[in-house]
mmCIF file of C-alpha atoms and ligand atoms in Angstrom:
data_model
loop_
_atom_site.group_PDB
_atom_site.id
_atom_site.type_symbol
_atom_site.label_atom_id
_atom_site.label_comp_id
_atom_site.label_asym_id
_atom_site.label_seq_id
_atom_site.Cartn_x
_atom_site.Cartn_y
_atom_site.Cartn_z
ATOM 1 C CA UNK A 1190 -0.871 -6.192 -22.772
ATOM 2 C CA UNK A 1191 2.236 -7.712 -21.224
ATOM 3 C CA UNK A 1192 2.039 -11.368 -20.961
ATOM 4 C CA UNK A 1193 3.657 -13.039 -18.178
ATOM 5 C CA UNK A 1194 4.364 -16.793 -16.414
ATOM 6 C CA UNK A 1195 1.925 -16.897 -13.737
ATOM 7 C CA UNK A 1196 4.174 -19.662 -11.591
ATOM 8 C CA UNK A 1197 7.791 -17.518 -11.882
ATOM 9 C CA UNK A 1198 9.794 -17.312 -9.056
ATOM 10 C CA UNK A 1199 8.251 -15.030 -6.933
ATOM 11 C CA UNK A 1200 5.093 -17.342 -7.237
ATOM 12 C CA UNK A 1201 6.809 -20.133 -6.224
ATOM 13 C CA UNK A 1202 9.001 -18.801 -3.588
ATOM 14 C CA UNK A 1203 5.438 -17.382 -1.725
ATOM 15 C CA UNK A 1204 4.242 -20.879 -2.482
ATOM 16 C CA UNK A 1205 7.380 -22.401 -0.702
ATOM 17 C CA UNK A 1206 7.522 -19.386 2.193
ATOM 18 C CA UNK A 1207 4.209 -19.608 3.242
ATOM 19 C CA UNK A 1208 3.115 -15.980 1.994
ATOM 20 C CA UNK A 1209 -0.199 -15.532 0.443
ATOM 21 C CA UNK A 1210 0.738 -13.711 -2.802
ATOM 22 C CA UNK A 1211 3.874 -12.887 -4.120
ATOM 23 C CA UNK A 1212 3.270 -9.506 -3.709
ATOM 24 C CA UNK A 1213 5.343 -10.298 -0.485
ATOM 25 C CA UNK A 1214 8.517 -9.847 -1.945
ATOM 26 C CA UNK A 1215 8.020 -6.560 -3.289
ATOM 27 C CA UNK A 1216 6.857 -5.054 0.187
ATOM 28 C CA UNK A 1217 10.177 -6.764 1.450
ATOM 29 C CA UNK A 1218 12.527 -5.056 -1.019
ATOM 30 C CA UNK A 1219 10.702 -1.777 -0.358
ATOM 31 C CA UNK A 1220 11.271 -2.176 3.656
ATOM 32 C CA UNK A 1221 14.971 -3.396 2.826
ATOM 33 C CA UNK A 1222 15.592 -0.280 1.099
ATOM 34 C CA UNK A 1223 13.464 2.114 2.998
ATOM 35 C CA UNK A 1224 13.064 0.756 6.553
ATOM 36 C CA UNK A 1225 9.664 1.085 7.250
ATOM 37 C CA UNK A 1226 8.737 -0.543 9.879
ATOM 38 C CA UNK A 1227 9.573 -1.100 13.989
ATOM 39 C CA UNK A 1228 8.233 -2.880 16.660
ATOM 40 C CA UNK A 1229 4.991 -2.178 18.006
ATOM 41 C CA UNK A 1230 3.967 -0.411 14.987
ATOM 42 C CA UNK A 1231 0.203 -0.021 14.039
ATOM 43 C CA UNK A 1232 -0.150 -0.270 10.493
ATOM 44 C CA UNK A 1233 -3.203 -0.075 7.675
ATOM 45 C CA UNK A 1234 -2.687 -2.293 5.001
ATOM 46 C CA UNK A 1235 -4.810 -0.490 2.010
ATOM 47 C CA UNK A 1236 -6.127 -3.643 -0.579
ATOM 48 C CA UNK A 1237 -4.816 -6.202 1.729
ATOM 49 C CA UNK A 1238 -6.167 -9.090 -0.034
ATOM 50 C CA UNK A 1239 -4.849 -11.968 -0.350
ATOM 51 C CA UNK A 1240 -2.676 -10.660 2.454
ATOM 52 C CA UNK A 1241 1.113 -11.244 1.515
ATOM 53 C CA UNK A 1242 1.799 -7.984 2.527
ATOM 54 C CA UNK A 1243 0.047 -7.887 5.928
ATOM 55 C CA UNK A 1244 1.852 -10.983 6.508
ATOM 56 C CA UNK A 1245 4.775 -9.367 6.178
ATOM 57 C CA UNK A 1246 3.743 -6.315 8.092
ATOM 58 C CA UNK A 1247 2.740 -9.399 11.323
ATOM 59 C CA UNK A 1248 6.471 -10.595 11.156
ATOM 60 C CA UNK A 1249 7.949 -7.069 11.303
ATOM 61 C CA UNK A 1250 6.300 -5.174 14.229
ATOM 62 C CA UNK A 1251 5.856 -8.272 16.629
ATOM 63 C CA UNK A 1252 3.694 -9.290 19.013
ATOM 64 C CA UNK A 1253 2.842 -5.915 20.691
ATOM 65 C CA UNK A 1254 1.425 -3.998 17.376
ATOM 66 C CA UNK A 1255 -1.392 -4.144 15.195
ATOM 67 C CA UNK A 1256 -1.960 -4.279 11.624
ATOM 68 C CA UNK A 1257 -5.485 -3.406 10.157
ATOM 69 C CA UNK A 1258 -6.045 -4.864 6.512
ATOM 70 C CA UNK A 1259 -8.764 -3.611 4.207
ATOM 71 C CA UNK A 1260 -10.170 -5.154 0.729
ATOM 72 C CA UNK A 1261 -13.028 -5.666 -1.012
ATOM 73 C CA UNK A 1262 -12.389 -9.324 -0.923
ATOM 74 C CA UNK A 1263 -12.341 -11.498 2.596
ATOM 75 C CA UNK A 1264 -8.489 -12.135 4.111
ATOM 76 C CA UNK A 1265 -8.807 -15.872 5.002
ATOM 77 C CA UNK A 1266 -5.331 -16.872 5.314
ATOM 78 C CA UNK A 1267 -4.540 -14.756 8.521
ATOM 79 C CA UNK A 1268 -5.412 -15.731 12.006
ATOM 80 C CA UNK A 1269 -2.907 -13.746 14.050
ATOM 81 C CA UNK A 1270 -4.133 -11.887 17.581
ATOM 82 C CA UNK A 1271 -2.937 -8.571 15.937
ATOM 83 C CA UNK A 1272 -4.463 -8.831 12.806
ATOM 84 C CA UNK A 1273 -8.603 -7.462 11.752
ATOM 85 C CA UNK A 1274 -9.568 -7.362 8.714
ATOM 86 C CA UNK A 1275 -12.007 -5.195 7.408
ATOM 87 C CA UNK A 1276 -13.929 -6.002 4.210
ATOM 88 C CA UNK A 1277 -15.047 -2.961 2.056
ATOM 89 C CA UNK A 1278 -14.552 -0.623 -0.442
ATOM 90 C CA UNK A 1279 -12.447 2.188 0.353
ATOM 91 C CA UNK A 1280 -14.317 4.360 -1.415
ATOM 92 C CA UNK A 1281 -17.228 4.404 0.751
ATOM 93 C CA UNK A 1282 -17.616 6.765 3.764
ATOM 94 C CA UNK A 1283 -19.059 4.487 5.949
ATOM 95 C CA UNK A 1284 -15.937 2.275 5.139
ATOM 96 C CA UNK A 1285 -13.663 5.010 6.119
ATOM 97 C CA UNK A 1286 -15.222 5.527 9.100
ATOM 98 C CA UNK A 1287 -15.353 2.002 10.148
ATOM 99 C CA UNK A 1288 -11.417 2.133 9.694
ATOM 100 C CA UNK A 1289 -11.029 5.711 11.975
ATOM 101 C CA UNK A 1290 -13.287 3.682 14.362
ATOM 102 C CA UNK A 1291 -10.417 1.144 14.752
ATOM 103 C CA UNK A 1292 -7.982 3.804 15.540
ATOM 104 C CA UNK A 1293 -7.160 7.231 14.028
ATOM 105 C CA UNK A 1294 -3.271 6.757 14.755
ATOM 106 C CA UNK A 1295 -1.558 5.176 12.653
ATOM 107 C CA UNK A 1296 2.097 4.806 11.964
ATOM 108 C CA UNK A 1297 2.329 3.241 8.623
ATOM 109 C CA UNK A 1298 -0.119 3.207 5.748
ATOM 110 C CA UNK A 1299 0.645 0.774 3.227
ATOM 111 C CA UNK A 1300 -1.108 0.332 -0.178
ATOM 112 C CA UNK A 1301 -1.009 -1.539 -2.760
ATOM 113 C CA UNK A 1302 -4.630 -1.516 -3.663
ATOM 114 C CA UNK A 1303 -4.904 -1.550 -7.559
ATOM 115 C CA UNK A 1304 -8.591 -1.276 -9.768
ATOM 116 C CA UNK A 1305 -9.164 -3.892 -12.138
ATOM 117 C CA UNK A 1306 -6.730 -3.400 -15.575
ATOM 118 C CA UNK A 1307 -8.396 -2.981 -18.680
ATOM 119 C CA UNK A 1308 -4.909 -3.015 -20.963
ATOM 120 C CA UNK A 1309 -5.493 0.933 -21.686
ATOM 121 C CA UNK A 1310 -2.797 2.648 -20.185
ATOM 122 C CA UNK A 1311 -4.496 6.203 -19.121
ATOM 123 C CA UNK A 1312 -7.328 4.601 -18.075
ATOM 124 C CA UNK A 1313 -5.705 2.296 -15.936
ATOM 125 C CA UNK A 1314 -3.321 5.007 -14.660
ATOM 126 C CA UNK A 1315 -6.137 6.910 -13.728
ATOM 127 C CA UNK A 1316 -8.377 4.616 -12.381
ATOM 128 C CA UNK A 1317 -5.301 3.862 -9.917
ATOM 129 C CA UNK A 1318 -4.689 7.432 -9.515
ATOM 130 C CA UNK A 1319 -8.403 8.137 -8.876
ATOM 131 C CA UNK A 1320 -7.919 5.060 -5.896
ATOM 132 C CA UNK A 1321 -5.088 6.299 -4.097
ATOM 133 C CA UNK A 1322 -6.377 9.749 -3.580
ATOM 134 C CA UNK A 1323 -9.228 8.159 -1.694
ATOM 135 C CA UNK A 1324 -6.443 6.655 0.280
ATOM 136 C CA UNK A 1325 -4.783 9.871 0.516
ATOM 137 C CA UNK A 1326 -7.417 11.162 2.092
ATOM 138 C CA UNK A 1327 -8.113 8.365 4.441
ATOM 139 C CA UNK A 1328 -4.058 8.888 5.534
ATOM 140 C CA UNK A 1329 -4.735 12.798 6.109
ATOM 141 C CA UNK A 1330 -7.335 11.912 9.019
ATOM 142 C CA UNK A 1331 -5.322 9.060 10.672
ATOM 143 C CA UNK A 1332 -1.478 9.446 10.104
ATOM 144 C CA UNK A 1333 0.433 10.430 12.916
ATOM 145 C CA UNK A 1334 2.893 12.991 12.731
ATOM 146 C CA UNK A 1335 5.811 11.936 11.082
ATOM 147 C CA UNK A 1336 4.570 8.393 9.956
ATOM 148 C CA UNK A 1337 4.952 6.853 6.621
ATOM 149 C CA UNK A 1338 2.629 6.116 3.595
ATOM 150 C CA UNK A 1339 3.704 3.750 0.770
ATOM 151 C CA UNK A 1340 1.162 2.993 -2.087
ATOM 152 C CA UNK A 1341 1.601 1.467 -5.694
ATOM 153 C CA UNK A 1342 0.449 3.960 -8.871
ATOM 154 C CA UNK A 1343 0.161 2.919 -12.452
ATOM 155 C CA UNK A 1344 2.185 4.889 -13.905
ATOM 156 C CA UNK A 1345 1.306 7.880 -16.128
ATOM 157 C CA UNK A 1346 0.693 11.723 -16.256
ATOM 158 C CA UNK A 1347 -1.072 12.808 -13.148
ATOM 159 C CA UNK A 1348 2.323 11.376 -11.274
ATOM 160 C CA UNK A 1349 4.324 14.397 -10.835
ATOM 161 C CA UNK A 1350 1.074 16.134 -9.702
ATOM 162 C CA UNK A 1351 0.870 13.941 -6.885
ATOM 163 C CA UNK A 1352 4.652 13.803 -6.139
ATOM 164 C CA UNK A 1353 4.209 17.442 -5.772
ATOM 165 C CA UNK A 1354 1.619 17.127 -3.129
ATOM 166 C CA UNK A 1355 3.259 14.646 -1.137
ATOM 167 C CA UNK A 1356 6.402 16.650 -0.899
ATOM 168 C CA UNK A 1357 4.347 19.319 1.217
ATOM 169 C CA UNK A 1358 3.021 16.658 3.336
ATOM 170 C CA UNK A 1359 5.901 14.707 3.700
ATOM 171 C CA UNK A 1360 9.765 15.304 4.477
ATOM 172 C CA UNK A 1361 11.055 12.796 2.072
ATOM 173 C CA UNK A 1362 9.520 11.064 -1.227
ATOM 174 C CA UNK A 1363 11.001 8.673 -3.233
ATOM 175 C CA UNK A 1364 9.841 6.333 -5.948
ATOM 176 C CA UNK A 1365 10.930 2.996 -6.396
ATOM 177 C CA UNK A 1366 10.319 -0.269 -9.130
ATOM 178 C CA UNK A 1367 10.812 -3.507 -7.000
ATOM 179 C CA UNK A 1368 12.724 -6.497 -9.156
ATOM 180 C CA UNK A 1369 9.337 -8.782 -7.848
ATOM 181 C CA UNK A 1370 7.338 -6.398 -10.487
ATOM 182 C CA UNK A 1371 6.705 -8.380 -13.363
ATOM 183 C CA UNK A 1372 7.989 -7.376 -16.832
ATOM 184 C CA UNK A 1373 6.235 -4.491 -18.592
ATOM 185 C CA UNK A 1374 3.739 -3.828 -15.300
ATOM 186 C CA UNK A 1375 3.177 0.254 -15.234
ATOM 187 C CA UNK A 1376 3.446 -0.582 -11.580
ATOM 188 C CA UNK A 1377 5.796 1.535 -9.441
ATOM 189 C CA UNK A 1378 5.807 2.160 -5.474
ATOM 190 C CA UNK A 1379 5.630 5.819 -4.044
ATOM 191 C CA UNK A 1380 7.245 5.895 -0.500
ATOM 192 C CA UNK A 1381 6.473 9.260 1.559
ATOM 193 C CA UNK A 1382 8.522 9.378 4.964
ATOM 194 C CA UNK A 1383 8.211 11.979 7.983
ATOM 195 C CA UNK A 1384 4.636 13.001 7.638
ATOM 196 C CA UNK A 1385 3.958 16.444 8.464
ATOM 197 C CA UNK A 1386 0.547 16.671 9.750
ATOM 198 C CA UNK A 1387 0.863 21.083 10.159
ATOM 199 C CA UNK A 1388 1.602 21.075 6.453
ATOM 200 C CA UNK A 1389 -2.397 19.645 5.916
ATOM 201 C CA UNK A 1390 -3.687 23.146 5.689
ATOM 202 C CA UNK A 1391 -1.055 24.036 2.782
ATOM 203 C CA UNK A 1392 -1.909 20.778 0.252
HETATM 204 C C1 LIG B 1099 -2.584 -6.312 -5.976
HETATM 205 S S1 LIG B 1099 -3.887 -6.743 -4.906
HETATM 206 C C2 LIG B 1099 -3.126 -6.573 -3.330
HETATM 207 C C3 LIG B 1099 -2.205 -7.705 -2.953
HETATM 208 C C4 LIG B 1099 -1.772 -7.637 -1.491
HETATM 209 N N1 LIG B 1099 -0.852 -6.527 -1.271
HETATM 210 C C5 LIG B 1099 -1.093 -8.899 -1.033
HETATM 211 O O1 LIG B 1099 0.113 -8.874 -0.760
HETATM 212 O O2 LIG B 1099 -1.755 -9.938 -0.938
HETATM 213 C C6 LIG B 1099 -4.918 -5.315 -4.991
HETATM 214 C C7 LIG B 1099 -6.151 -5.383 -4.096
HETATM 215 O O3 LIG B 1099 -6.830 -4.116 -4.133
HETATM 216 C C8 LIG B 1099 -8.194 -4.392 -3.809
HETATM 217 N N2 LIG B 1099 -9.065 -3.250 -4.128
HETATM 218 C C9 LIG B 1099 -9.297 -2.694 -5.343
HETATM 219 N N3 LIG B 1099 -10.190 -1.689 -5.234
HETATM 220 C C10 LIG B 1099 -10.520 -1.602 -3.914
HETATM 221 C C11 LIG B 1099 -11.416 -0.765 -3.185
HETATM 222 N N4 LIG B 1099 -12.132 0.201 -3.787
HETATM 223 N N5 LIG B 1099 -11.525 -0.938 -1.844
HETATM 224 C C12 LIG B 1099 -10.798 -1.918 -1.216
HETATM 225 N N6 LIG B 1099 -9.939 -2.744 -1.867
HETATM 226 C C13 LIG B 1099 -9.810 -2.605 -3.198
HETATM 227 C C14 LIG B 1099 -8.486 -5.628 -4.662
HETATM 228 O O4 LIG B 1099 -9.631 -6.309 -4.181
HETATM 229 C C15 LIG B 1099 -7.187 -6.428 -4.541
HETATM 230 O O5 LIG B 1099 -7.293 -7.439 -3.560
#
């Protein structure tokens, strides 16, 4: 298993910045590279916990839009008017539902919900895989035509499977390894532009 400093520089810069994970960062190098996100956005934050990234979601769509988090654990550190936070698993259909009950229309599904590591690479790979076809499916029912879906996937075999899906559902896919990863992580970050919501029937 990789080992790693806890407190590098991403750690400390959240510390310093006032986000709640470092995590942060690597949703801001993905939106610096990909532009994801305008004002008055509504955006689902998939394993939002601690919520670095719905922070950073808040700053970038301003006071008119709305970001929905979701985690198994409580977000504490956010008290902004446009933020709820759901707590749940996302692999529940009463969980789902309680999400589509929110809204069904959204124009930005971010995830970087991730299942416990064990240190064994396929399993890990595809106990993340298993998770972000649940999310998948959540982003089928409540994407709007043409939004956006970004997710983390430990890397590993059933990858170019799920590239291939995406690219009938979506007009452009790219993948992407922000610097704020640490060392050795089999994390990498799937971004899927220009949903195409006619294309559902065909996946
Ligand atoms: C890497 S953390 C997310 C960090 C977050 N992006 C941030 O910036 O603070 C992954 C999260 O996925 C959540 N998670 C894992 N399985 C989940 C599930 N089945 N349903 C909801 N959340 C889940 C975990 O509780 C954990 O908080």
């Amino acid at each position: 298993m990789a080992t790693y400093d806890r407190k590098d520089k991403f750690y400390l810069k959240a510390k310093r910045e006032g986000y709640l994970s470092r995590a942060a960062y690597k949703l801001i190098e993905i939106e610096n590279k990909y532009k994801l996100f305008r004002k008055n956005m509504t955006v689902l934050d998939c394993g939002a916990a601690p919520g670095g990234w719905s922070q950073v979601a808040i700053e970038k769509i301003g006071k008119s839009g709305k970001v929905v988090g979701i985690d198994l654990d409580e977000i504490k550190g956010i008290h902004s008017p446009n933020f709820i936070g759901v707590v749940g698993d996302i692999e529940l259909d009463e969980v789902i539902e309680n999400l589509l009950n929110i809204t069904n229309r959204y124009d930005l599904v971010i995830s970087d919900i991730a299942p416990n590591t064990i240190g064994v690479r396929d399993a890990d790979h595809y106990n993340s895989y298993e998770l972000v076809m649940k999310v998948l499916e959540l982003v089928k029912r409540c994407l709007d035509n043409g939004g956006t879906f970004v997710f983390k996937l430990f890397e590993g075999e059933l990858r170019s499977k799920l590239i291939k899906e995406l690219k009938v559902l979506f007009k452009q896919v790219y993948t992407f390894k922000p610097d704020a990863t640490r060392k050795g992580s089999m994390e990498l970050y799937i971004v899927a532009k220009g949903f195409i919501k006619n294309n559902l029937i065909e996946s």
